[in-house]
Coordinates of C-alpha atoms and ligand atoms in Angstrom, one line a residue:
X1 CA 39.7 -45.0 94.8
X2 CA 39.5 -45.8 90.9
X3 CA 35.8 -45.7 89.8
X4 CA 36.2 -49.1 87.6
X5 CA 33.4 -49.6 86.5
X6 CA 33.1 -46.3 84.4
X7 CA 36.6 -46.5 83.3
X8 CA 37.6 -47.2 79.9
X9 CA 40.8 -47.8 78.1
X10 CA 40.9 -44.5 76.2
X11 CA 39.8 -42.9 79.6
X12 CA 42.4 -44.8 81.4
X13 CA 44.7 -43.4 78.8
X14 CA 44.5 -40.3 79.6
X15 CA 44.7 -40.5 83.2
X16 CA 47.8 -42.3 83.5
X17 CA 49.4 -39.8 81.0
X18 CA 48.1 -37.0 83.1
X19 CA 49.0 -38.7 86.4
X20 CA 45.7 -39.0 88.1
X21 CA 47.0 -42.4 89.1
X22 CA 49.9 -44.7 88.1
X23 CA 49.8 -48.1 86.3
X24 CA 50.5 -49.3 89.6
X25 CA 47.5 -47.7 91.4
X26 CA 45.2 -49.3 88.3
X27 CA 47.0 -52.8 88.6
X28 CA 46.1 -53.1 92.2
X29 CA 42.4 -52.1 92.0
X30 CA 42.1 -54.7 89.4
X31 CA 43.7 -57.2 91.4
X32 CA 41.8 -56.0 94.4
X33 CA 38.4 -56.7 92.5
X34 CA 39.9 -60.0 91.3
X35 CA 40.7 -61.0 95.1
X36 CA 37.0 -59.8 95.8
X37 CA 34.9 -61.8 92.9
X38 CA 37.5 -64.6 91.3
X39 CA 36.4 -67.1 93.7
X40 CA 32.9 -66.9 92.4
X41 CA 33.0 -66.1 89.1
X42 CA 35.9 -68.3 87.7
X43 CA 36.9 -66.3 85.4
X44 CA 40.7 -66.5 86.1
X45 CA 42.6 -69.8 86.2
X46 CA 45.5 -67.9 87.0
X47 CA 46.7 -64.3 88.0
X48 CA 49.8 -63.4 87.9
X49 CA 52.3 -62.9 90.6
X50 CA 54.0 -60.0 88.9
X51 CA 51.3 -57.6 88.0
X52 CA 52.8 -54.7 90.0
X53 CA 56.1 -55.4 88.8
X54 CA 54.8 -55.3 85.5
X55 CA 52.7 -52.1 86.6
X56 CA 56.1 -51.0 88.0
X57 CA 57.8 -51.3 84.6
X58 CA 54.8 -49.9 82.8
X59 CA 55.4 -46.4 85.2
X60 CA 58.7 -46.4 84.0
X61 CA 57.9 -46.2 80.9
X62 CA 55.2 -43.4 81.3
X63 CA 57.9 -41.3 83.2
X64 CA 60.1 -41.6 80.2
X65 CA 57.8 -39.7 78.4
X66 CA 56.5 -43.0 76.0
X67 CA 52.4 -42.7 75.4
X68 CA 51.2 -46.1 73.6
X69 CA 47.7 -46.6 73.4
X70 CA 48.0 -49.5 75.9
X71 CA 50.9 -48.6 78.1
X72 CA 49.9 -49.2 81.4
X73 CA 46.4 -51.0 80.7
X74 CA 45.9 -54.0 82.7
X75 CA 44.5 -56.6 80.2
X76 CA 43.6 -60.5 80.6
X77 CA 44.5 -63.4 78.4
X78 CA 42.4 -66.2 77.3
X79 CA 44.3 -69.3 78.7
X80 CA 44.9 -70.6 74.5
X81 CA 47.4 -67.3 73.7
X82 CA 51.3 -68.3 74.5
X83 CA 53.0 -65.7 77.1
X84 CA 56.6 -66.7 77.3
X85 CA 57.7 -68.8 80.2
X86 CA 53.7 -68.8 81.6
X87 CA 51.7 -71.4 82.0
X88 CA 49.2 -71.9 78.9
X89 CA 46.7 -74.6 79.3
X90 CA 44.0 -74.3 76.9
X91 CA 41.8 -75.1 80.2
X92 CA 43.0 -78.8 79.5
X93 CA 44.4 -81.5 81.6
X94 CA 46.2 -82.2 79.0
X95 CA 48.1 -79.0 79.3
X96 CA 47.8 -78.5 82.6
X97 CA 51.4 -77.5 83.6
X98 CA 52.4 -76.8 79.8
X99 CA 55.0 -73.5 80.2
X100 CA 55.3 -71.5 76.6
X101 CA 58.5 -71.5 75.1
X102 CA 57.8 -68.6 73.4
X103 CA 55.2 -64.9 73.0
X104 CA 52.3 -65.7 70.5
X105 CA 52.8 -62.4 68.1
X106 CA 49.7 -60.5 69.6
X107 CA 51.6 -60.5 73.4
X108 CA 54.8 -59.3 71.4
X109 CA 53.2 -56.5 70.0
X110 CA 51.1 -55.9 73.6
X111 CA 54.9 -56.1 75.2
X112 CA 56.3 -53.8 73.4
X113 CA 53.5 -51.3 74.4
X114 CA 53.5 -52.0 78.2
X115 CA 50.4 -53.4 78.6
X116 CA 50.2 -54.8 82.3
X117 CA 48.8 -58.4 81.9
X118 CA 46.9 -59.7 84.8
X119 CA 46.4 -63.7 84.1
X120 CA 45.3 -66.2 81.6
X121 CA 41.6 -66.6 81.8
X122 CA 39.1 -69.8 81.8
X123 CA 37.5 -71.1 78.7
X124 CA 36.1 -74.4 77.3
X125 CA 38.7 -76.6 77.0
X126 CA 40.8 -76.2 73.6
X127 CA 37.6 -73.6 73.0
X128 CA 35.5 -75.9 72.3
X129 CA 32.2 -74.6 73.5
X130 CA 30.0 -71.7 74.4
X131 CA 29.8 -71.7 77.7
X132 CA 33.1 -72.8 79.4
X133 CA 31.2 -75.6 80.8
X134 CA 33.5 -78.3 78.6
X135 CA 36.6 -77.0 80.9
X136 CA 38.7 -79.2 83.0
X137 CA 38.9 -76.4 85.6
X138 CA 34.9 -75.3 86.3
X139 CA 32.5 -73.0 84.7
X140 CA 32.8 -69.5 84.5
X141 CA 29.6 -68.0 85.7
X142 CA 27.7 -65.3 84.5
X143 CA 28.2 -62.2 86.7
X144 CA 24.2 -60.8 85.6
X145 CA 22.9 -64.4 87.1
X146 CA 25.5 -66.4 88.8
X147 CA 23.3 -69.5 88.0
X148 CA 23.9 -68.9 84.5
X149 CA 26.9 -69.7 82.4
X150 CA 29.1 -67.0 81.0
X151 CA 29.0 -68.5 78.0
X152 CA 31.8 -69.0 75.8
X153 CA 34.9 -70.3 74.6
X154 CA 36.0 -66.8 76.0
X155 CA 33.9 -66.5 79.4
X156 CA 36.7 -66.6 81.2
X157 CA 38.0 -63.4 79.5
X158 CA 34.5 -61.3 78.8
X159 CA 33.5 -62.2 82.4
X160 CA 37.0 -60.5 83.6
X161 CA 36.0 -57.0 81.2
X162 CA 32.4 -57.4 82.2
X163 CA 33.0 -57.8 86.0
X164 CA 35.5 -54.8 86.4
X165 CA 38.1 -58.0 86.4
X166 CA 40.3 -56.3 83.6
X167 CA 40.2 -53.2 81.6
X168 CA 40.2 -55.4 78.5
X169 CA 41.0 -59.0 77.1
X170 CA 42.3 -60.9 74.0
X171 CA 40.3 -64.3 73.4
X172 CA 39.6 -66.3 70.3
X173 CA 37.0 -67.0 67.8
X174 CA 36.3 -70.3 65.7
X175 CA 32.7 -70.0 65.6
X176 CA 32.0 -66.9 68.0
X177 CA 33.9 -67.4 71.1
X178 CA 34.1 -64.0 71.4
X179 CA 30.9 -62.6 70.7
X180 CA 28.6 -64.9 71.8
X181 CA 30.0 -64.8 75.8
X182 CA 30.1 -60.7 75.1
X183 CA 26.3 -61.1 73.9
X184 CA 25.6 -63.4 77.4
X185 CA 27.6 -60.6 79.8
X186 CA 26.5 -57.6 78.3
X187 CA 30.0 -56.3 76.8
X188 CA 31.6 -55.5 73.2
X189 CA 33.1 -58.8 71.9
X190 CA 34.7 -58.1 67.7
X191 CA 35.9 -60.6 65.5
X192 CA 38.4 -59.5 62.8
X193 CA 38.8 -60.4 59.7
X194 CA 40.5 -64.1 59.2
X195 CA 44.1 -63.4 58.8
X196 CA 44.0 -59.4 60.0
X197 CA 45.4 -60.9 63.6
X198 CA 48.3 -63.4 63.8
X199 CA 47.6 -67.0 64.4
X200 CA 51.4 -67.7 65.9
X201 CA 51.3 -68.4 69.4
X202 CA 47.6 -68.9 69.1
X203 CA 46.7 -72.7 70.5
X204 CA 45.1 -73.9 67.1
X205 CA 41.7 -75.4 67.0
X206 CA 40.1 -74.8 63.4
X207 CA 42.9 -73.3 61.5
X208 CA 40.7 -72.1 58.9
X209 CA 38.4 -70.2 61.3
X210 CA 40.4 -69.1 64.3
X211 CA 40.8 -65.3 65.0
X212 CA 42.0 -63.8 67.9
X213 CA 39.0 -61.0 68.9
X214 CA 38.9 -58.1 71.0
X215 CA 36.7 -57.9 74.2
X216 CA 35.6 -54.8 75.4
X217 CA 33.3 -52.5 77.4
X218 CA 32.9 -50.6 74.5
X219 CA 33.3 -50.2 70.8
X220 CA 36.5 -47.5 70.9
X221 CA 38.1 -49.4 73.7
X222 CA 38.0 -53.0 71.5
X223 CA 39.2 -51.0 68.1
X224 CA 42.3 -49.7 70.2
X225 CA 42.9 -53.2 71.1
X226 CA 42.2 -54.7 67.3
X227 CA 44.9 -51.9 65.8
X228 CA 47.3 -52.8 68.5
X229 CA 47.5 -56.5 67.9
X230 CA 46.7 -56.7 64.0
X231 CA 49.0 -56.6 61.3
X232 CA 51.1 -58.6 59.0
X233 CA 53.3 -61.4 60.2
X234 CA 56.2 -63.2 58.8
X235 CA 55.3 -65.9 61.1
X236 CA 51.5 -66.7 60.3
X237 CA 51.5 -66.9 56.0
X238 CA 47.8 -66.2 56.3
X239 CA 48.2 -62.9 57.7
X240 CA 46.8 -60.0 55.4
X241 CA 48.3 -56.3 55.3
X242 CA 46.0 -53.2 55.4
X243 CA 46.3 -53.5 51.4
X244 CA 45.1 -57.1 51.1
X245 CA 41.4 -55.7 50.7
X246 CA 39.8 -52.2 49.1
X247 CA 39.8 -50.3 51.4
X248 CA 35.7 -49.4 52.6
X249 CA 34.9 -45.8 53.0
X250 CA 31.8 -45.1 55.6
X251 CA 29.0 -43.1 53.8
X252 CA 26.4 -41.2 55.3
X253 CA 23.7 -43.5 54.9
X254 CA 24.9 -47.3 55.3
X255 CA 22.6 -49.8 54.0
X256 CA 21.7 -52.6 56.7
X257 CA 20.5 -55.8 55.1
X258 CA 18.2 -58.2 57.5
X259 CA 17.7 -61.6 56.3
X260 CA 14.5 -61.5 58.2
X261 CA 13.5 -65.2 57.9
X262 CA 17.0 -66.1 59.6
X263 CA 17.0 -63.8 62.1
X264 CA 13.8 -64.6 63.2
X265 CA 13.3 -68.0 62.6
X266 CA 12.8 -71.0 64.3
X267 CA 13.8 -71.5 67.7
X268 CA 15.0 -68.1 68.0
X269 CA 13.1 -66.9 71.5
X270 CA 10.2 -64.5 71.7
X271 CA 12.4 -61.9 73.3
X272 CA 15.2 -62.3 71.6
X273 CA 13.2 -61.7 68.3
X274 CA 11.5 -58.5 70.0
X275 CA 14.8 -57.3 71.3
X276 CA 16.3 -57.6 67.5
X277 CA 13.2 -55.6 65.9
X278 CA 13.8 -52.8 68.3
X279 CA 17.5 -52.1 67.6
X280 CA 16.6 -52.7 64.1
X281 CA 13.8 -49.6 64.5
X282 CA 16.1 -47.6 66.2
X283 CA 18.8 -48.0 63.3
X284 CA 15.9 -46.8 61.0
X285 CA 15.0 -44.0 63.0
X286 CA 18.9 -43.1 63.1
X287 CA 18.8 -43.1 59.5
X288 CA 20.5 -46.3 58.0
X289 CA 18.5 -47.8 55.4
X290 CA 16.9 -51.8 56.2
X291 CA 16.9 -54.0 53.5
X292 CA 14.8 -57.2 53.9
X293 CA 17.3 -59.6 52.3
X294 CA 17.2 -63.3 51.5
X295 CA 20.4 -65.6 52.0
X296 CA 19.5 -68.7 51.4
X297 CA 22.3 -71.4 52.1
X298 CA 23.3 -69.4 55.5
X299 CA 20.1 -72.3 57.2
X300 CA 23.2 -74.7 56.4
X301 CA 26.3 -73.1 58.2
X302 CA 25.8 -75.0 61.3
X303 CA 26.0 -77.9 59.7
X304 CA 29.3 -77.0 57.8
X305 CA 30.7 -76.1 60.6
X306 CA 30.0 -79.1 62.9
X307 CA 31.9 -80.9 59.8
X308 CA 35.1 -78.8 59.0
X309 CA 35.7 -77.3 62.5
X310 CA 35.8 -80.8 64.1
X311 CA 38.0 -82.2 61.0
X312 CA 40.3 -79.2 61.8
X313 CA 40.1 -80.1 65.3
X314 CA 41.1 -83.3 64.1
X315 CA 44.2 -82.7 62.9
X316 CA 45.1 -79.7 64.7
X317 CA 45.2 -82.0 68.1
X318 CA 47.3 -85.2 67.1
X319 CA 49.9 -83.3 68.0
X320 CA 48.9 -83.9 72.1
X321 CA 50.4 -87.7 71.5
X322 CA 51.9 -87.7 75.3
X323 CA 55.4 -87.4 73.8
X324 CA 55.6 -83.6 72.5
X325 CA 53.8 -81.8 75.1
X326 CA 52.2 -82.1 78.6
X327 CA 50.5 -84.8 80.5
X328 CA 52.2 -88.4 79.9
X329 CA 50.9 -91.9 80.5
X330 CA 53.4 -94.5 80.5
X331 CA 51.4 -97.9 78.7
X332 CA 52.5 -100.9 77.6
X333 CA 53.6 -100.2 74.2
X334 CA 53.7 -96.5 72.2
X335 CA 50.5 -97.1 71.3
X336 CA 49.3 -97.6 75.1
X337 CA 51.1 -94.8 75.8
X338 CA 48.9 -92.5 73.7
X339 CA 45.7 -93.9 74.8
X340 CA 46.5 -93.6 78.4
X341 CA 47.2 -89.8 77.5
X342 CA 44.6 -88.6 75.7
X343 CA 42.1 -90.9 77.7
X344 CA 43.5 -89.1 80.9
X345 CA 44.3 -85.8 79.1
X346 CA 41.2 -84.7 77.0
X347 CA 37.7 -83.9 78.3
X348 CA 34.7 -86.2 76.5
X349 CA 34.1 -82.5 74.4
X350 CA 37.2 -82.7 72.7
X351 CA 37.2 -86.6 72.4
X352 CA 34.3 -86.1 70.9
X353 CA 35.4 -83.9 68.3
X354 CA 38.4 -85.4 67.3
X355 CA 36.5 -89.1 66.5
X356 CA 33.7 -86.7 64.6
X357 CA 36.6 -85.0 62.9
X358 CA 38.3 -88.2 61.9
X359 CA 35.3 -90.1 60.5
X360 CA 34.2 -87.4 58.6
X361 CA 38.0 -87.2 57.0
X362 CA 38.3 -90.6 56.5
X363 CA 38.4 -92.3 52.8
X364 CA 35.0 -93.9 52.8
X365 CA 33.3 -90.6 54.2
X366 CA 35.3 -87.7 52.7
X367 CA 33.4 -86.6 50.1
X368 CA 30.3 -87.3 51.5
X369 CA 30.8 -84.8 54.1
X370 CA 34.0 -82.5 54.3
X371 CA 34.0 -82.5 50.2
X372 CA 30.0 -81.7 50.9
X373 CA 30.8 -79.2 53.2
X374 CA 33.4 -77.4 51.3
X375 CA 31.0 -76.8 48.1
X376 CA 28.5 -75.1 50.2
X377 CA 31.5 -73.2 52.0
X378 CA 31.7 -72.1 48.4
X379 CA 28.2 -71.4 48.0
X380 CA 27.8 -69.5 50.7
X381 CA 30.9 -67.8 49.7
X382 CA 29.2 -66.7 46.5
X383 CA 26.0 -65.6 48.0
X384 CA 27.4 -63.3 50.7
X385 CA 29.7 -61.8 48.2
X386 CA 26.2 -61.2 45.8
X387 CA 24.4 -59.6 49.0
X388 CA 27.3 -57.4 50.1
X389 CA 26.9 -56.0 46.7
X390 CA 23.8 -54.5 48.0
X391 CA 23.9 -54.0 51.4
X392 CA 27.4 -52.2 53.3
X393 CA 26.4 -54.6 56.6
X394 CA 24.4 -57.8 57.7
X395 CA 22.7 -57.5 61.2
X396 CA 21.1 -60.7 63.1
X397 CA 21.0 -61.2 66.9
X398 CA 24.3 -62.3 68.4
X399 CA 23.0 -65.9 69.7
X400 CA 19.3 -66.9 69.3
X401 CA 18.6 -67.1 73.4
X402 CA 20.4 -65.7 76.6
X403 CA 22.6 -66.8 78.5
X404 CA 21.5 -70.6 79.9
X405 CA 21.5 -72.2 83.2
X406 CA 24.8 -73.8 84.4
X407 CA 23.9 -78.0 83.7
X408 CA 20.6 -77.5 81.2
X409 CA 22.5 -78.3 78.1
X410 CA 23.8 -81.2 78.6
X411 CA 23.0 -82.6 75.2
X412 CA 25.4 -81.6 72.6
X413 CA 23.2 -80.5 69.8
X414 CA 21.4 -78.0 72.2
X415 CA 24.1 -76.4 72.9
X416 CA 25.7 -76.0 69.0
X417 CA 22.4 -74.8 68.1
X418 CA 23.5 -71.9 70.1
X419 CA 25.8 -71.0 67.4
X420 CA 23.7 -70.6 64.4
X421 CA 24.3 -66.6 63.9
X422 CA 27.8 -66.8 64.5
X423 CA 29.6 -68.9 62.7
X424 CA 29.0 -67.7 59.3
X425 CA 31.7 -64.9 59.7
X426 CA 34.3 -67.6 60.5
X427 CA 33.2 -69.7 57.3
X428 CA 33.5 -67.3 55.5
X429 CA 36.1 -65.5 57.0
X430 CA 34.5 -62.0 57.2
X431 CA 34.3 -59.6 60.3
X432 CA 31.9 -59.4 62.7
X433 CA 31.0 -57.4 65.9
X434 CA 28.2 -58.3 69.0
X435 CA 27.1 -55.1 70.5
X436 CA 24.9 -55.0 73.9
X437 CA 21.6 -54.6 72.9
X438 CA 19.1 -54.9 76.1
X439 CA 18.2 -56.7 78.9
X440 CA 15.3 -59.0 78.8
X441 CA 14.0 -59.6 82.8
X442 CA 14.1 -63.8 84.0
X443 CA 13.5 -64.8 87.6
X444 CA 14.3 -61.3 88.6
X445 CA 17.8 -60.9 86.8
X446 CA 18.1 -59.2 84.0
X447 CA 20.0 -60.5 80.9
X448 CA 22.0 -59.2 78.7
X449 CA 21.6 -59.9 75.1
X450 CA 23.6 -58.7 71.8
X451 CA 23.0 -58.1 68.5
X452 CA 25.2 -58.5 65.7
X453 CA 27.2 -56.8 62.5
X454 CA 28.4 -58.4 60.0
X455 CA 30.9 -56.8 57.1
X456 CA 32.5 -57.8 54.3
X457 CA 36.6 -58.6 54.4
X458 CA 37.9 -56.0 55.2
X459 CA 36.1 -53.8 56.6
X460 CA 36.2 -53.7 60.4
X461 CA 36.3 -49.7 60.4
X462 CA 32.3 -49.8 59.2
X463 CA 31.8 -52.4 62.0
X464 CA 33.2 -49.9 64.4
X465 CA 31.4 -47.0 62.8
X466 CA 27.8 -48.6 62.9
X467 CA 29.0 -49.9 66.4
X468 CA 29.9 -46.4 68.0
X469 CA 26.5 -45.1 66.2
X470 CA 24.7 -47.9 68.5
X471 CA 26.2 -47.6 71.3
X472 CA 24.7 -44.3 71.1
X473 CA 21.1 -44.2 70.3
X474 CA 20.0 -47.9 71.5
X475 CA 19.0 -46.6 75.0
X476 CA 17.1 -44.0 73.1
Ligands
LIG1 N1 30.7 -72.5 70.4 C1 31.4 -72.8 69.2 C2 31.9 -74.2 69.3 O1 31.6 -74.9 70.2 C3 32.5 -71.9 69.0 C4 33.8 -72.1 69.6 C5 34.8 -71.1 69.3 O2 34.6 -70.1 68.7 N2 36.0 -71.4 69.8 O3 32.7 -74.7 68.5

């Protein structure tokens, strides 16, 4: 018997190298576990019906004498990442037998080191959410309180890592898809740089703010995923090389700045305030410095990106017309045709979106909100650049609550409120990493909540530095 739940992909590593147990042996205790807690959780929409044949393959390999840093690790895929000839659905009905013609870059490079993938996993639909309650194919629940919701885009994926479902998973980030669900389940969820991961083969949503992230059970395990899928590529022109920034050296003493009146403002909960002070004592007591800083425009990401992710969204999803891809509604006329579709084919999230996205595009309204929103993109732009001139990282709770009950946020707003610490880093385009900080106790459950690190571009390896040094001293 594996012990799952205290393996880790560098442990896995080395076992499979040293044959403890074969990439066959891991594949079917992961799909074992799957059999045993799927059902319930949701987190899968689909697992594959080659896994030991791609475990099989991934032996092969190993007896050939070839070590990769994920040969033989059983990942999952968030269900918006293209896998040649597999379904891809973007949890949509839209999609909902859509094959991929061809590998997103990410499951190229994952390929070409063996990595065993398991199945594509639930998410809101198109990712537009945080709690996979907006997909067409059920909520993911949380596996701390299964009354709770995952949270999300990426529950699907963070609830397979966090649920001994997967060793591992790739899901994406517009405005923290991947950390926030990490922050809700207790698990490491990491957010690149824009442009350090390839976009190709990535279901679009806000082109300007989509990232593919790593999820995790710890920090080392997502940094081996992160420098096996990032890179340079011919095939997404707003890819960066390792060269694109300067590169940040780690000091001894890295200076944390706070922006106290954010992080614990209003309607951030009682515990989750508490929870953020202690971690940020514990970081003193380690030895970083604190530095009480003020950004003042950060109040108004939210609302920038309620206005330029749903114009992206916009445009990005014109291209699900009926005709091109998926679901088709015959109508009376061409223009029937595509209201039949998209009336059948779209969730109300996503309809939702794209009308936002279009009014706030459109000639009379342009420059009173997506110009708007741009110039404080800028602004924001300016004052993060000032503030990372004087502090090496930014530190804020992951998402100002936990995890909420399946049904209680019914109205919109509640729920993008949820967002407010996340989506700065995909405004602006910088990195960012949610780290398990605590539990806080609820009707008898406990629930996970995370804390957040922010860095300037570039400079993931301080992100993974200040997370390993975490990891290590926030039980202390
Ligand atoms: N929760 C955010 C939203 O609803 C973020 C989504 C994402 O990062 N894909 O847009």
């Amino acid at each position: 018997m594996i012990d799952l739940a205290a393996l880790t992909i560098a442990e896995a590593r080395k076992k499979l190298d040293g044959k403890v147990f074969s990439a066959v042996d891991l594949a079917q205790a992961y799909l074992t576990e799957i059999e045993k807690k799927n059902k319930e959780l949701n987190a899968y929409l689909e697992v594959y019906d080659d896994v030991l044949e791609q475990a099989k393959a991934a032996d092969e390999m190993i007896a050939k004498g070839e070590s990769h840093p994920l040969l033989g690790i059983p990942l999952a895929i968030k269900d918006v990442i293209l896998i040649k000839d597999r379904k891809v659905s973007a949890a949509s009905k839209i999609l909902e037998n859509y094959k991929a013609s061809y590998d997103a870059t990410v499951i190229l490079k994952l390929k070409k080191q063996g990595v065993v993938f398991l199945g594509r996993t639930n998410t809101d639909e198109f990712a537009m959410g945080g709690s996979t309650e907006n997909s067409a194919f059920g909520v993911t629940k949380n596996p701390h309180d299964t009354s709770r919701v995952s949270g999300g885009s990426s529950g699907g994926s963070v609830v397979a890592v966090a649920s001994n479902m997967a060793l591992g998973a790739l899901g994406s980030d517009t405005g923290g898809s991947v950390r926030e669900p990490a922050a809700f389940c207790g698990i490491v969820g990491f957010k690149p740089t824009y442009g350090r991961v390839s976009r190709y083969g990535l279901i679009a949503m806000g082109s300007s703010l989509d990232c593919i992230g790593e999820i995790a059970k710890n920090v080392r395990d997502a940094e081996i995923i992160y420098n096996a899928v990032k890179g340079r590529d011919d095939l997404d022109s707003t890819t960066i090389s390792d060269e694109t920034y300067p590169k940040v050296f780690s000091k001894d003493k890295l200076v944390i700045g706070i922006p106290y009146d954010f992080a614990l403002g209003e309607g951030v909960s009682p515990e989750v305030r508490e929870n953020f002070k202690q971690a940020v004592e514990k970081l003193k007591k380690f030895g970083f410095k604190i530095k009480d800083i003020s950004l003042k425009n950060v109040d108004m990401s939210l609302a920038v990106y309620y206005i330029i992710m749903p114009a992206e969204v916009s445009t990005n999803l014109a291209r699900f017309d009926g005709v091109r891809y998926g679901l088709h509604k015959d109508g009376k006329n061409l223009f029937d045709d595509y209201k039949l579709t998209k009336g059948a084919g779209f969730g109300k999230e996503v309809r939702r979106r794209i009308l936002i996205g279009t009014y706030v595009l459109s000639a009379g309204y342009y420059d009173a909100y997506y110009g708007k929103a741009q110039l404080i993109r800028d602004a924001l732009k300016e004052e993060f650049n000032k503030t990372f001139n004087k502090v090496d990282l930014i530190a804020t709770p992951t998402t100002p609550d936990t995890a909420w009950k399946i049904g209680e946020k019914s109205d919109p707003l509640s729920a993008y409120l949820a967002d407010i610490f996340t989506v700065t880093a995909n405004i602006l385009g910088i990195p960012a990493i949610s780290l398990p900080s605590g539990f806080i106790e609820t009707e008898d459950k406990k629930l996970p909540l995370g804390i957040q690190f922010m860095a300037p571009h570039g400079a993931e390896d301080l992100l993974f530095d200040v997370g390993k040094v975490f990891e290590a001293i926030k039980d202390n």
